[in-house]
Coordinates of C-alpha atoms in Angstrom, one line a residue:
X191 CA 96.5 167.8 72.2
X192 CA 93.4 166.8 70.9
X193 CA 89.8 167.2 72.3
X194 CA 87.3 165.1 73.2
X195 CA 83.6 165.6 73.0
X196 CA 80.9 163.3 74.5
X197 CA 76.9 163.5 73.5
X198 CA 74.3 163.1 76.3
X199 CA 71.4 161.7 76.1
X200 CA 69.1 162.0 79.1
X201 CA 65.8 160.7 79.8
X202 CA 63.2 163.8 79.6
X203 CA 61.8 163.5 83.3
X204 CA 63.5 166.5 85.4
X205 CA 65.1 164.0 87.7
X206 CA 66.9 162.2 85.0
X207 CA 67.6 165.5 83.2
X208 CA 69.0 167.5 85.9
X209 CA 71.5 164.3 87.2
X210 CA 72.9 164.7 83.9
X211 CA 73.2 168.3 83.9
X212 CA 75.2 168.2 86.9
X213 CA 77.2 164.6 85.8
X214 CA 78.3 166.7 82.6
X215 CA 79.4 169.8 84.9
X216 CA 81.8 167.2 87.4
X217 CA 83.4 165.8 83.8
X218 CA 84.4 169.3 82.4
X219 CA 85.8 170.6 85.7
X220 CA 87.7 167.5 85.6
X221 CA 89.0 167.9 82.2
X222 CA 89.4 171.1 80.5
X223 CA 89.8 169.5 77.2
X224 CA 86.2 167.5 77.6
X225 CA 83.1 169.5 76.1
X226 CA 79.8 167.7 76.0
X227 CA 76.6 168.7 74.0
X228 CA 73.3 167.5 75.9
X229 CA 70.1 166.5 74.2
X230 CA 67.0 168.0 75.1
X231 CA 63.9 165.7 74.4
X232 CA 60.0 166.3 74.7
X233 CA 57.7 163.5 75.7
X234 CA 53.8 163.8 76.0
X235 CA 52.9 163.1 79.2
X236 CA 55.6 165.0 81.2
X237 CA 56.9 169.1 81.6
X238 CA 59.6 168.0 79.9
X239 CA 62.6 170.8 80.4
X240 CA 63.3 172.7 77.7
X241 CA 67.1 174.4 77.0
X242 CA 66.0 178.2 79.0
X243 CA 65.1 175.8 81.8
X244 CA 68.7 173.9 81.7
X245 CA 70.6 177.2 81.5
X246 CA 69.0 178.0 84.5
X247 CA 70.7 175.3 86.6
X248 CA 73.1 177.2 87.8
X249 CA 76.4 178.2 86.3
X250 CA 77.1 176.1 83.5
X251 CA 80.4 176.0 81.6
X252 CA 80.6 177.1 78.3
X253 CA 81.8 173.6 77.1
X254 CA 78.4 172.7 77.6
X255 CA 75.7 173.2 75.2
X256 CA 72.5 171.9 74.4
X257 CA 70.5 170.3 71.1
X258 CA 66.8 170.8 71.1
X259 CA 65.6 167.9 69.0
X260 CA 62.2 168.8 67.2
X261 CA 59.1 166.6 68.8
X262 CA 58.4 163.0 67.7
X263 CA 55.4 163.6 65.5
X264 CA 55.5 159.4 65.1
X265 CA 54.6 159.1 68.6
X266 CA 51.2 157.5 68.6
X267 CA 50.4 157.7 72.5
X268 CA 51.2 158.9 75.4
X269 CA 52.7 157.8 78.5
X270 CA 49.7 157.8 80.2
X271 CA 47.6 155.7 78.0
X272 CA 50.0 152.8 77.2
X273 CA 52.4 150.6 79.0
X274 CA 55.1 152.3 80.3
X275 CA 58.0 150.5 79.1
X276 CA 56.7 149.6 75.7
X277 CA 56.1 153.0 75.2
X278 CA 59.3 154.1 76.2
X279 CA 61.1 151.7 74.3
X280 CA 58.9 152.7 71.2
X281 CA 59.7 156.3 71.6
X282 CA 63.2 156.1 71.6
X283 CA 62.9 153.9 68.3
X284 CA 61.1 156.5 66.8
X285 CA 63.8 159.3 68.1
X286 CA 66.5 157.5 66.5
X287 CA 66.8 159.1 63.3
X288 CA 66.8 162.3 65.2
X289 CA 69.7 161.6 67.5
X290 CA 71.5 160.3 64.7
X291 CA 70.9 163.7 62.5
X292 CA 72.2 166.0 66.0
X293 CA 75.2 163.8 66.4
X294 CA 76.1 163.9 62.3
X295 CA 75.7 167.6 62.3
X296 CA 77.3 168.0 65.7
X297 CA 80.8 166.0 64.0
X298 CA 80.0 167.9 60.5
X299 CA 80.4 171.0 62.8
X300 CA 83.6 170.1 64.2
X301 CA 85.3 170.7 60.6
X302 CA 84.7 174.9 61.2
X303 CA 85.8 175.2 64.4
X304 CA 89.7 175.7 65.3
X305 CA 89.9 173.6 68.1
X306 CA 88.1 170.8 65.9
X307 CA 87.3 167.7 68.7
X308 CA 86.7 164.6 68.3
X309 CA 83.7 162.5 69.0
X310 CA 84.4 160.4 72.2
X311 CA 81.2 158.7 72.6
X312 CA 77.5 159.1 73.8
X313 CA 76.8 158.8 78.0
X314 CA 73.1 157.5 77.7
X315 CA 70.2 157.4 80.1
X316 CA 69.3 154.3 81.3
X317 CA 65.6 154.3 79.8
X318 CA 67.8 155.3 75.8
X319 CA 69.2 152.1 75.2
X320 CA 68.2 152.5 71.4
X321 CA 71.1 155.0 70.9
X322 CA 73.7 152.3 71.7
X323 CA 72.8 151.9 68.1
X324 CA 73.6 155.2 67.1
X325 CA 76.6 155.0 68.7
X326 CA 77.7 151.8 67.4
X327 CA 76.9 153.5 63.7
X328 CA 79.3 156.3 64.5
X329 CA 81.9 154.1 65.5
X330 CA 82.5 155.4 69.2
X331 CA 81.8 153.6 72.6
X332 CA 78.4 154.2 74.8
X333 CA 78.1 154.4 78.5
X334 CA 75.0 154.2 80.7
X335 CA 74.3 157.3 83.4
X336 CA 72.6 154.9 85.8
X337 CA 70.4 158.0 87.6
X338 CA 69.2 155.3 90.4
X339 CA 71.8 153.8 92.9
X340 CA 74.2 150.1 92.4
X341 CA 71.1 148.4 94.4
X342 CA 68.8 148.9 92.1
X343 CA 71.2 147.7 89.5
X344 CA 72.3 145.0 90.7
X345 CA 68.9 143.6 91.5
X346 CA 68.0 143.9 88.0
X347 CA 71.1 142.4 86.0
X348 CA 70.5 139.4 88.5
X349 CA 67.3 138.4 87.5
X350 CA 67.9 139.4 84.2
X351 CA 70.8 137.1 84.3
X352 CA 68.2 134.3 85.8
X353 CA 66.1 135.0 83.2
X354 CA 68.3 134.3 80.5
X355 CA 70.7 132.2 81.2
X356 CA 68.8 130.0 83.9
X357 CA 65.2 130.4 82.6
X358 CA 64.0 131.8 86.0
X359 CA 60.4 133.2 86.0
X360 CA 59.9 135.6 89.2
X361 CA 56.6 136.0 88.3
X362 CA 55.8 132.6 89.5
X363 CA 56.0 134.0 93.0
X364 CA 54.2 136.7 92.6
X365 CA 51.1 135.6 94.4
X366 CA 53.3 134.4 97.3
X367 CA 53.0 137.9 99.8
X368 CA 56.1 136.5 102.0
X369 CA 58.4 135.8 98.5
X370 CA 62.2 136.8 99.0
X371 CA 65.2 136.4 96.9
X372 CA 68.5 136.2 97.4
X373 CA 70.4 138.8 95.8
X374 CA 74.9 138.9 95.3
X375 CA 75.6 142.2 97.0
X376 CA 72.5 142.2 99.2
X377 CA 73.3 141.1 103.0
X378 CA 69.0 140.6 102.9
X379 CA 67.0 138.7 101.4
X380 CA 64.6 140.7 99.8
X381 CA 60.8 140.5 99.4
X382 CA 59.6 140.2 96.8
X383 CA 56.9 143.0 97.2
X384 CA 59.4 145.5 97.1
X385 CA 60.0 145.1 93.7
X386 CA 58.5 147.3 91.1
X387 CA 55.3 146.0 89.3
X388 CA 57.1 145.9 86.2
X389 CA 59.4 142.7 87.0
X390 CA 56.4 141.1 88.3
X391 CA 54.4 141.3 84.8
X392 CA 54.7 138.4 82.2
X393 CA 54.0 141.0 79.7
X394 CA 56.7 144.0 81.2
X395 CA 59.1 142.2 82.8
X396 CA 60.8 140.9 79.0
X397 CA 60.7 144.4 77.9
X398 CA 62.8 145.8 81.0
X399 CA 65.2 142.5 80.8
X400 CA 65.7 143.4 77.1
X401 CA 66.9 147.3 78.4
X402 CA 69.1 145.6 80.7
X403 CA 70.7 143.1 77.9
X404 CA 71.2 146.3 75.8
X405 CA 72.7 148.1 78.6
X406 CA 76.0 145.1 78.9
X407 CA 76.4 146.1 75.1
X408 CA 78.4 149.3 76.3
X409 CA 81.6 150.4 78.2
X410 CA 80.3 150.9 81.2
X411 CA 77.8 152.2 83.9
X412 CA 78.6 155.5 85.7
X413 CA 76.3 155.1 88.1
X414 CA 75.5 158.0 90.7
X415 CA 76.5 156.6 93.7
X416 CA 79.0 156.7 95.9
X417 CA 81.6 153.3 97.5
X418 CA 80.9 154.0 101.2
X419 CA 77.7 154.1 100.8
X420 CA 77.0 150.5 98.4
X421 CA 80.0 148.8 98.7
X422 CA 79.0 145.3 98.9
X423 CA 76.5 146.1 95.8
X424 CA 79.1 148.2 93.4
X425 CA 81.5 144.9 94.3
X426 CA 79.3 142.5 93.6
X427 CA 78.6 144.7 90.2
X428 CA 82.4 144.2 89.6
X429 CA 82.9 140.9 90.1
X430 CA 80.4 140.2 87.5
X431 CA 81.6 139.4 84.3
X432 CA 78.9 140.1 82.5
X433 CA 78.4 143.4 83.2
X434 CA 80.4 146.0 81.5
X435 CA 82.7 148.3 83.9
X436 CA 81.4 150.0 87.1
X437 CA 82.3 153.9 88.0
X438 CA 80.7 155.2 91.3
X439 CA 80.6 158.6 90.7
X440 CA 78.2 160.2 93.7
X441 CA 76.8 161.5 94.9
X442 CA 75.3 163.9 91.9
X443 CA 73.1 166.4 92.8
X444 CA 72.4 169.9 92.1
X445 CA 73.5 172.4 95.1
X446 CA 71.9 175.4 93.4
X447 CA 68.5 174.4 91.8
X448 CA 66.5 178.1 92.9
X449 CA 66.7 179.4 89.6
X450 CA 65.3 176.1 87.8
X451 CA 63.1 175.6 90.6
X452 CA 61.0 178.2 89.3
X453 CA 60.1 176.9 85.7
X454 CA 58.1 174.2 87.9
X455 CA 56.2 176.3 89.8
X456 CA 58.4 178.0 92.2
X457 CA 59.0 182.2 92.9
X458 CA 61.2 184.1 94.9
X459 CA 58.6 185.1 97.0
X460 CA 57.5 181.4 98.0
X461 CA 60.9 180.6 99.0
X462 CA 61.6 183.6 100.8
X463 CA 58.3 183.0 102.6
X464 CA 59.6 179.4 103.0
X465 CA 62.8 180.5 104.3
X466 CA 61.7 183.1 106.6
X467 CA 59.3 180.5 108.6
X468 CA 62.3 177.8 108.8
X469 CA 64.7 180.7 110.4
X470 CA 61.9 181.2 112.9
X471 CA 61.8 177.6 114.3
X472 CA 64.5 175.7 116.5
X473 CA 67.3 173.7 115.1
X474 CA 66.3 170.1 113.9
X475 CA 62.8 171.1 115.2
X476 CA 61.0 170.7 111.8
X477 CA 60.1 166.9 109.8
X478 CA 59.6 168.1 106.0
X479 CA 57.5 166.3 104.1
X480 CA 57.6 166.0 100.1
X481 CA 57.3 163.4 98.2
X482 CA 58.5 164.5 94.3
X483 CA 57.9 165.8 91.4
X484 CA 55.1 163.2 90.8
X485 CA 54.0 162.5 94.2
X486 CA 50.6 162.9 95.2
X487 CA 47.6 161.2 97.6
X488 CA 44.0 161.1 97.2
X489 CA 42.0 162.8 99.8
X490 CA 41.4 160.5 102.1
X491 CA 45.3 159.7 102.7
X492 CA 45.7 163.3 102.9
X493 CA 43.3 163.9 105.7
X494 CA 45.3 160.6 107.6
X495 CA 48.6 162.3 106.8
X496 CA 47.3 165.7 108.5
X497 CA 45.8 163.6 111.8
X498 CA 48.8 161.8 111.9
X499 CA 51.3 165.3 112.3
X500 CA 48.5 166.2 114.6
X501 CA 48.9 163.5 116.4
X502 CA 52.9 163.8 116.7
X503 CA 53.1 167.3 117.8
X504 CA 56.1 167.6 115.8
X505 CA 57.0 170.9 113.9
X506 CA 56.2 170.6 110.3
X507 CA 56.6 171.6 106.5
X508 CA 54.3 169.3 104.6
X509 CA 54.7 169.7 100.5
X510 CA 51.3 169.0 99.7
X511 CA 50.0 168.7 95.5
X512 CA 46.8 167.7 93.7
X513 CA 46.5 164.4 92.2
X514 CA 46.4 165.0 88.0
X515 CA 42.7 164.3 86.6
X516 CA 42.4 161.6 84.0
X517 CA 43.4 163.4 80.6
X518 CA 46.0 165.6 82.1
X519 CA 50.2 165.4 82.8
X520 CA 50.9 163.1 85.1
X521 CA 52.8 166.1 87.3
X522 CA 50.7 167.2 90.1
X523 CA 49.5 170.4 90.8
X524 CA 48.7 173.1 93.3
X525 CA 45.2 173.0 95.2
X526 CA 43.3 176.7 94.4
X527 CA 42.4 175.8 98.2
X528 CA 44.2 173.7 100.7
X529 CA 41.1 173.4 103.0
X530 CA 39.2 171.4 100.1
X531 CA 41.5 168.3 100.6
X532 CA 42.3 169.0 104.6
X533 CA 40.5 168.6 107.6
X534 CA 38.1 171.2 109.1
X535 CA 40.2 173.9 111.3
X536 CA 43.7 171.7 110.5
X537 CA 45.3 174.8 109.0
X538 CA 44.3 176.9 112.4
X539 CA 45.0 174.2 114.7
X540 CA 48.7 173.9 113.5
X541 CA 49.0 177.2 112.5
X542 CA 51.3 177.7 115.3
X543 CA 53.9 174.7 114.7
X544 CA 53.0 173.8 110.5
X545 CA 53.3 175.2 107.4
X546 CA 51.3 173.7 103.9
X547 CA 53.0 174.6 100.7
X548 CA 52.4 173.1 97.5
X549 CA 56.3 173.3 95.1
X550 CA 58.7 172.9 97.7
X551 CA 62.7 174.4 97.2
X552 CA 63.5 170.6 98.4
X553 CA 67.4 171.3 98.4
X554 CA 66.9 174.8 100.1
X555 CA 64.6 173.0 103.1
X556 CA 67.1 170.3 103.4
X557 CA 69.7 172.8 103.7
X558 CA 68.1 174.5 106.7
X559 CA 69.2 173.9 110.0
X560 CA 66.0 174.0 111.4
X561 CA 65.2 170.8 109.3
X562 CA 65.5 167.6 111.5
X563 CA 63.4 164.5 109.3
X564 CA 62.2 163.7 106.1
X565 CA 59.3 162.4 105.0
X566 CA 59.8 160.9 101.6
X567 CA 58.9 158.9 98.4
X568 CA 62.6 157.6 98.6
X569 CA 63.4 158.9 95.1
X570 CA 67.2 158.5 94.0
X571 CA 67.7 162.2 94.1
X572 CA 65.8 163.1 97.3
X573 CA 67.4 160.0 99.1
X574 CA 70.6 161.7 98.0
X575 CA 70.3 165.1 99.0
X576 CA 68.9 164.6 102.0
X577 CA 72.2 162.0 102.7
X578 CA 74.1 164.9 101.9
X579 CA 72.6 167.2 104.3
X580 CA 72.6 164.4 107.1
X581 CA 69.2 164.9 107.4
X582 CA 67.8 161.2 108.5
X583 CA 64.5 160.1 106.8
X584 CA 61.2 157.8 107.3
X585 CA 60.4 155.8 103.7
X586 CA 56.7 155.8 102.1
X587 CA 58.0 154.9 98.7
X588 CA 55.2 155.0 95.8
X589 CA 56.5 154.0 92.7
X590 CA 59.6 152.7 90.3
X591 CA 62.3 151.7 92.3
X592 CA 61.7 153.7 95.3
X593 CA 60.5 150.6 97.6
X594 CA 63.9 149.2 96.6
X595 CA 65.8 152.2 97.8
X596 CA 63.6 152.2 101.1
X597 CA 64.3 148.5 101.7
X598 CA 68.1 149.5 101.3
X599 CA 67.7 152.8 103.4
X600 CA 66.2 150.8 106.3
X601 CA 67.4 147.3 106.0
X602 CA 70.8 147.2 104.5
X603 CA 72.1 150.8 105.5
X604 CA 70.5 151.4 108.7
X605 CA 69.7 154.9 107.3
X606 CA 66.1 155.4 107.4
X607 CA 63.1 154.7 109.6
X608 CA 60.1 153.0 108.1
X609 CA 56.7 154.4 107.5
X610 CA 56.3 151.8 104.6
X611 CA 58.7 149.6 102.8
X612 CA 56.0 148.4 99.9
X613 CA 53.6 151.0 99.8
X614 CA 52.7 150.9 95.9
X615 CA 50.7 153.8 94.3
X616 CA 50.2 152.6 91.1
X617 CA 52.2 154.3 88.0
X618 CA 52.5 151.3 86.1
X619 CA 49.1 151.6 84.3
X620 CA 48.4 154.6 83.1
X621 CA 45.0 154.3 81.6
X622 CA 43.8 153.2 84.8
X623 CA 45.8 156.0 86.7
X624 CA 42.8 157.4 88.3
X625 CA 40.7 154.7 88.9
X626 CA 43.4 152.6 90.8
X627 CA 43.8 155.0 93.6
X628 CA 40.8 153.0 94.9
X629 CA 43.1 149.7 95.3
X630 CA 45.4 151.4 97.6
X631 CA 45.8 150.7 101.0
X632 CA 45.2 153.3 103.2
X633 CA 48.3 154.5 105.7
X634 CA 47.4 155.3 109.1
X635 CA 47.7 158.2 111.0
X636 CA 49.3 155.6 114.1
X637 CA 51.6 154.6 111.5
X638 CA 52.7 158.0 110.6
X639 CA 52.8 160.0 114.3
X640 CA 55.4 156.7 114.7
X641 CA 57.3 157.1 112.3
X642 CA 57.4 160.4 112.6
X643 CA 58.3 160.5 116.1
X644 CA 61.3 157.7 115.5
X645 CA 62.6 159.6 112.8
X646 CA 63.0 163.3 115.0
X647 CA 64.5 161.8 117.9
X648 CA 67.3 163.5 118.4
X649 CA 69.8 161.0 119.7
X650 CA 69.2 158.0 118.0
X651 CA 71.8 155.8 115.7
X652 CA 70.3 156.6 112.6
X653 CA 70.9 160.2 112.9
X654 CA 74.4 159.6 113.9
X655 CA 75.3 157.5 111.1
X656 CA 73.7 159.8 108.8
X657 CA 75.8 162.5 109.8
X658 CA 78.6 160.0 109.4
X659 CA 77.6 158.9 105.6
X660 CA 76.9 163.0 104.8
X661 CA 80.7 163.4 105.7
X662 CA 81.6 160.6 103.3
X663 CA 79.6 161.3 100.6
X664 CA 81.0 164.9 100.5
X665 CA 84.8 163.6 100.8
X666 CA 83.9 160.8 98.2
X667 CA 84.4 163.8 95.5
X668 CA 87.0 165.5 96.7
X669 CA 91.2 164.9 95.1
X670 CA 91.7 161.4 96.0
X671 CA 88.2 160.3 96.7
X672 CA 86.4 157.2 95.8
X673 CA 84.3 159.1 93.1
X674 CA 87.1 161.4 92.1
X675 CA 89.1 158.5 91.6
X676 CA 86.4 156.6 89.9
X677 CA 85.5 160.0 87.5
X678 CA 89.2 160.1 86.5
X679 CA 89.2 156.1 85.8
X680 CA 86.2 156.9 83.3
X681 CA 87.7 159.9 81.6
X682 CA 91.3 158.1 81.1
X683 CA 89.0 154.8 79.7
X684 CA 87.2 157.2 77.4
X685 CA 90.4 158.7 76.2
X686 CA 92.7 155.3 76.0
X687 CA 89.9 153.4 74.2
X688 CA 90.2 154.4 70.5
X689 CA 94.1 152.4 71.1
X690 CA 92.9 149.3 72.2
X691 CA 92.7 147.5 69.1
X692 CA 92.4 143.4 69.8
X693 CA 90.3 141.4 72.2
X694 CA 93.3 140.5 74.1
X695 CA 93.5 143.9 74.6
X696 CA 90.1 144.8 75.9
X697 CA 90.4 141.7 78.0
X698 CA 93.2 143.0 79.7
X699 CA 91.9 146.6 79.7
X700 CA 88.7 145.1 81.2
X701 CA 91.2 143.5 83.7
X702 CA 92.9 146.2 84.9
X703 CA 89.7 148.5 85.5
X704 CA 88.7 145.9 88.1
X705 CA 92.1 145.6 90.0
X706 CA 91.4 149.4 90.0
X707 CA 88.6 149.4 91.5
X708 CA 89.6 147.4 94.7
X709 CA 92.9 148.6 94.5
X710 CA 93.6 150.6 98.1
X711 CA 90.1 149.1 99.9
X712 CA 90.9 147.3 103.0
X713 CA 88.5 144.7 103.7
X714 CA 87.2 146.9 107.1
X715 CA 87.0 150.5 105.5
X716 CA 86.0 149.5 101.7
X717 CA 87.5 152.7 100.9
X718 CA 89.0 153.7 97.6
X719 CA 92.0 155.4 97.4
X720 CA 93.3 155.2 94.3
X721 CA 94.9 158.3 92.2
X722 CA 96.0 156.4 88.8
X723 CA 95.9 153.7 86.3
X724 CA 98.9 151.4 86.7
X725 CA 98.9 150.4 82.9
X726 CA 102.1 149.6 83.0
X727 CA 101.2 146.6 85.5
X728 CA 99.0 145.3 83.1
X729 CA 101.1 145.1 80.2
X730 CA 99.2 148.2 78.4
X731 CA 102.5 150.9 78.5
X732 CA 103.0 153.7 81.1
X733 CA 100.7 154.4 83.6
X734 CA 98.4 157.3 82.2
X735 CA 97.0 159.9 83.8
X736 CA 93.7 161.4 82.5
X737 CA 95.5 164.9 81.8
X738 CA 98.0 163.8 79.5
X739 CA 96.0 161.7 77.3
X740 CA 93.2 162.5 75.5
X741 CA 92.0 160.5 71.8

C-alpha cells in the first residue's frame, strides 16, 4: 500500500517547535506508513532551535526528519523592532520561496527511494498561514497545529466572524475597563481586558483577523487540546460552519525534555542539584514558580515576589531570569548574581525552606512529588503539563493569549486560583520593550502570599478536580480515547481526501466528520467514544479504518 508523507511547518519559538515535535511523534506511532519531514526556521529575535537541538527531544522515530531552511536574508527587521504581527506575516511571505524549494526537492526525492510516498499535505503553525499557498500550488490539503487550546480559538474566529460579516469593531470598547463579550462556547462573559493587546489595536487587530480568514482556507485545525477538558468550546467550534473540521488531539507535551533542556541553558548538574533539594522536602510541600521561556520582572516586582513567599511561609522553587536589555533577544537570561535583583539577606532568610534557580527542568519539577502549586504565566504548554501532573496552579499571565487561558483556568474550569487574570507585561511593542516596564502595575506581595496560600491548601476543590482532569487527560490518548479517536479521524481524512472529487462530496465528507465528533457523547459526560468512521452511513462506501487506507 502506499505511503503517505506530511510536511511540518512550525513556528520558530521552542514552544511552538517542540508541540510539533511531539504532534509528529503521536501521528507516526499511529500509522506506520505516515513519515513526516519537519521544517526548521531561524528568526532574529528568538534562540530559534536548530535540528542537533530537535534530535535531542527524546527518541524520535526514524520516519521523522528535519529540513534546515537557510536564513531569510530579505528580512529587514526584527521582532523586536517592528509590530509583531506585521512582521510575522512579512516573514513568512518572504520564506515562501523557501518552503516551496524543501517541499519540491522533498517530492523530487521521493522518485529514488523504494518505498516512494506520496505527498499528503502540509500541518502548518498557526502564525504560517502563507504556506496554505504553498500547499495549494502542490496540489495537497493544509491543516493548522493550533499550539494554544479551543478557547483561544474560538474567541478569535468569533470576532473575526463579527468583524467581517457583521462589521463589529471591538476596539470601540476598548476604553470601557468593565467591557465583556459574549462568546458561543464560553458559559462567561468575558472582559474585555483579558484579551490580548493585539485585537484591541485598529492597526493589529486586521492583520490577526486576516490569519484567521486564511486559517478557514484549510482542512482543518488539530488543535492540542483535549474534549473533557473544552467541551463546550471544541462544540461550539463544530457547530460552526465556517470553520473548517475540529480534531482535539491533547494533550501534547513532551515527557522527556532533559536532553533539550540543555541547549537553553540547562546541565545535568543543575537538575541533579534541583532534584536532590525536591527529594529532601515533604510531599506537596513545595509552590514552584516559573514563568517561561520569555518570562521575566523588573526589579521592583521581583523584590514583591520574594516578600510575598516570605510572607506565606510556604516551601518554594522560584525560577527567577533577567529581563533582556534593549538591543538583545527577547529570551531572558541568568543573573551573574541573584542578590543584585533580591532583597538584602532574602537568600539566608529562606535558605532553609527556598531555592532560586535561574533555567528550570519545568516538566521534571512538575513531575516531583514534593511539588504541590504553580505559579505561572499560564502559557498553553505549562498550563498543560502541569494539568497532566495534577498539580493545581495560581495565574499571573503576561502576554499573548495567556490572560485568556487564566480566565478559562479560573472561571470556566474551576482549575486555577487567581493571582491576576489581566496582568499585561507588554510584548506587543517591541521597540518600546524596555521602556514600558514603567507602565506596569505593580503586584503585591498581599496579593501573592494569598494566592499562594489558596493554591497549596491541601484539601480544597481545585486540587481535587485537578487530579480528576490529570486522569482524563492521560486516558484521552489512550485506544478509544477522545484524542485517539480524534488522531485516527484526522489520519483516515488525510488518507480518504485525494477520492473526494465533487462538492457534494466534501459536503457530505464535512458532514460526517461532525456526526463523528458527537457521536458516543452523552449530554452529562461529553465524552467521546468513538473507534471509526461509519462512511458507509453517509453514503461515502464502507466504513474505513485508518490502517487499511492510506492515498
Amino acid at each position: 500500500m502506499k505511503k503517505g508523507e506530511l510536511v511540518f511547518v512550525p513556528f520558530p519559538g521552542v514552544g511552538h517547535i517542540v508541540s510539533s515535535l511531539e504532534m509528529a511523534k503521536h501521528l507516526v506511532d499511529q500509522d506506520h506508513r505516515l513519515s513526516i519531514s519537519i521544517l526548521i526556521i531561524k528568526m532574529s529575535g528568538f534562540d530559534s532551535p536548530n535540528k542537533s537541538y530537535m534530535q535531542s527531544l527524546g527518541s524520535i522515530s526514524e520516519r521523522i526528519t528535519f529540513i534546515e531552511l537557510p536564513e531569510d536574508h530579505k528580512e529587514a527587521q526584527s521582532f523586536r523592532n517592528s509590530n509583531p504581527i506585521q512582521f510575522i506575516n512579512s516573514f513568512f511571505e518572504n520564506l515562501k520561496p523557501y518552503v516551496r524549494n524543501a517541499v519540491k526537492n522533498l517530492i523530487d526525492s521521493f522518485s529514488t527511494r523504494s518505498d516512494s510516498p506520496t505527498l499528503a499535505g502540509l500541518v502548518i503553525d498557526m502564525f504560517c498561514t502563507a504556506m496554505i499557498d504553498v500547499a495549494d500550488e502542490f496540489g495537497v490539503p493544509s491543516y493548522v497545529f493550533f499550539t494554544s487550546g479551543a478557547g483561544f480559538l474560538r474567541l478569535v474566529t468569533h470576532l473575526e466572524s463579527q468583524s467581517t460579516h457583521q462589521n463589529k469593531d471591538i476596539t470601540e470598547y476598548k476604553d470601557q475597563p468593565d467591557a465583556e463579550l459574549i462568546i458561543p462556547g464560553f458559559f462567561n462573559p468575558v472582559p474585555l481586558k483579558v484579551l490580548p493587546d493585539v485585537l484591541l489595536d485598529k492597526e493589529a487587530r486586521p492583520l490577526v483577523f486576516g490569519q484567521y480568514k486564511d486559517m478557514k482556507r484549510t482542512k482543518g485545525f488539530l488543535v492540542n487540546t483535549f474534549m473533557e477538558l473544552e467541551s463546550n468550546m471544541i462544540e461550539s467550534l463544530i457547530e460552526d460552519k465556517l470553520i473548517p473540521p475540529i480534531y482535539p488531539v491533547g494533550p501534547i507535551i513532551n515527557l522527556n525534555p532533559s536532553q533539550g533542556d540543555k541547549q537553553l541553558g540547562g546541565t545535568d548538574h543543575k537538575e541533579a542539584n534541583i532534584v536532590t533539594w525536591l527529594d529532601s522536602q515533604p510531599i506537596s510541600s513545595v509552590v514552584f514558580l516559573c514563568f517561561g521561556s520569555m518570562g521575566s520582572f523588573d526589579e521592583d516586582q521581583v523584590k514583591e515576589i520574594a516578600k510575598g513567599l516570605e510572607m506565606s511561609g510556604v516551601r518554594f522553587l522560584w525560577s527567577l531570569r533577567k529581563p533582556p536589555q534593549k538591543g538583545e533577544s527577547i529570551v531572558p537570561k541568568e543573573f551573574a548574581d541573584l542578590n543584585e535583583v533580591l532583597p538584602e539577606g532574602f537568600l539566608d532568610r529562606t535558605a532553609e525552606v527556598g531555592k532560586v534557580i535561574g533555567w528550570a527542568p519545568q516538566v521534571t519539577i512538575l513531575a516531583h512529588p514534593s511539588v504541590g502549586g504553580f505559579v505561572s504565566h499560564c502559557g498553553w504548554n505549562s498550563t498543560l503539563e502541569s494539568l497532566w501532573f495534577g498539580v493545581p496552579i495560581a495565574t499571573w499571565p503576561l502576554y499573548a493569549e495567556q490572560q485568556i487561558n487564566a480566565f478559562k483556568l479560573v472561571k470556566e474550569f474551576r482549575l486555577a486560583v487567581e493571582i491576576r487574570l489581566d496582568y499585561k507585561k507588554s510584548n506587543y511593542n517591541r521597540s518600546d520593550h524596555v521602556e514600558n516596564q514603567a507602565e506596569i502595575l505593580i503586584v503585591k506581595a498581599e496579593e501573592i502570599e494569598l494566592g499562594i496560600r489558596r493554591v497549596m491548601e491541601a484539601d480544597n476543590d481545585i486540587r481535587k478536580r485537578v487530579k480528576e482532569i490529570s486522569e482524563k487527560g492521560k486516558k484521552a490518548l489512550l485506544e478509544g480515547g477522545s484524542s485517539y479517536t480524534s488522531l485516527c479521524r484526522f489520519i483516515t481524512d488525510v488518507c480518504f481526501i485525494k477520492y473526494i472529487n465533487t462538492d457534494k462530496d466534501r459536503e457530505r465528507m464535512d458532514i460526517g466528520k461532525k456526526v463523528v465528533a458527537y457521536k458516543g457523547q452523552s449530554n452529562d459526560s461529553r465524552e467521546l467514544n468513538v473507534n471509526q468512521l461509519h462512511l458507509k452511513e453517509l453514503g461515502l462506501g464502507s466504513a474505513v479504518d485508518p490502517k487499511d487506507n492510506l492515498l
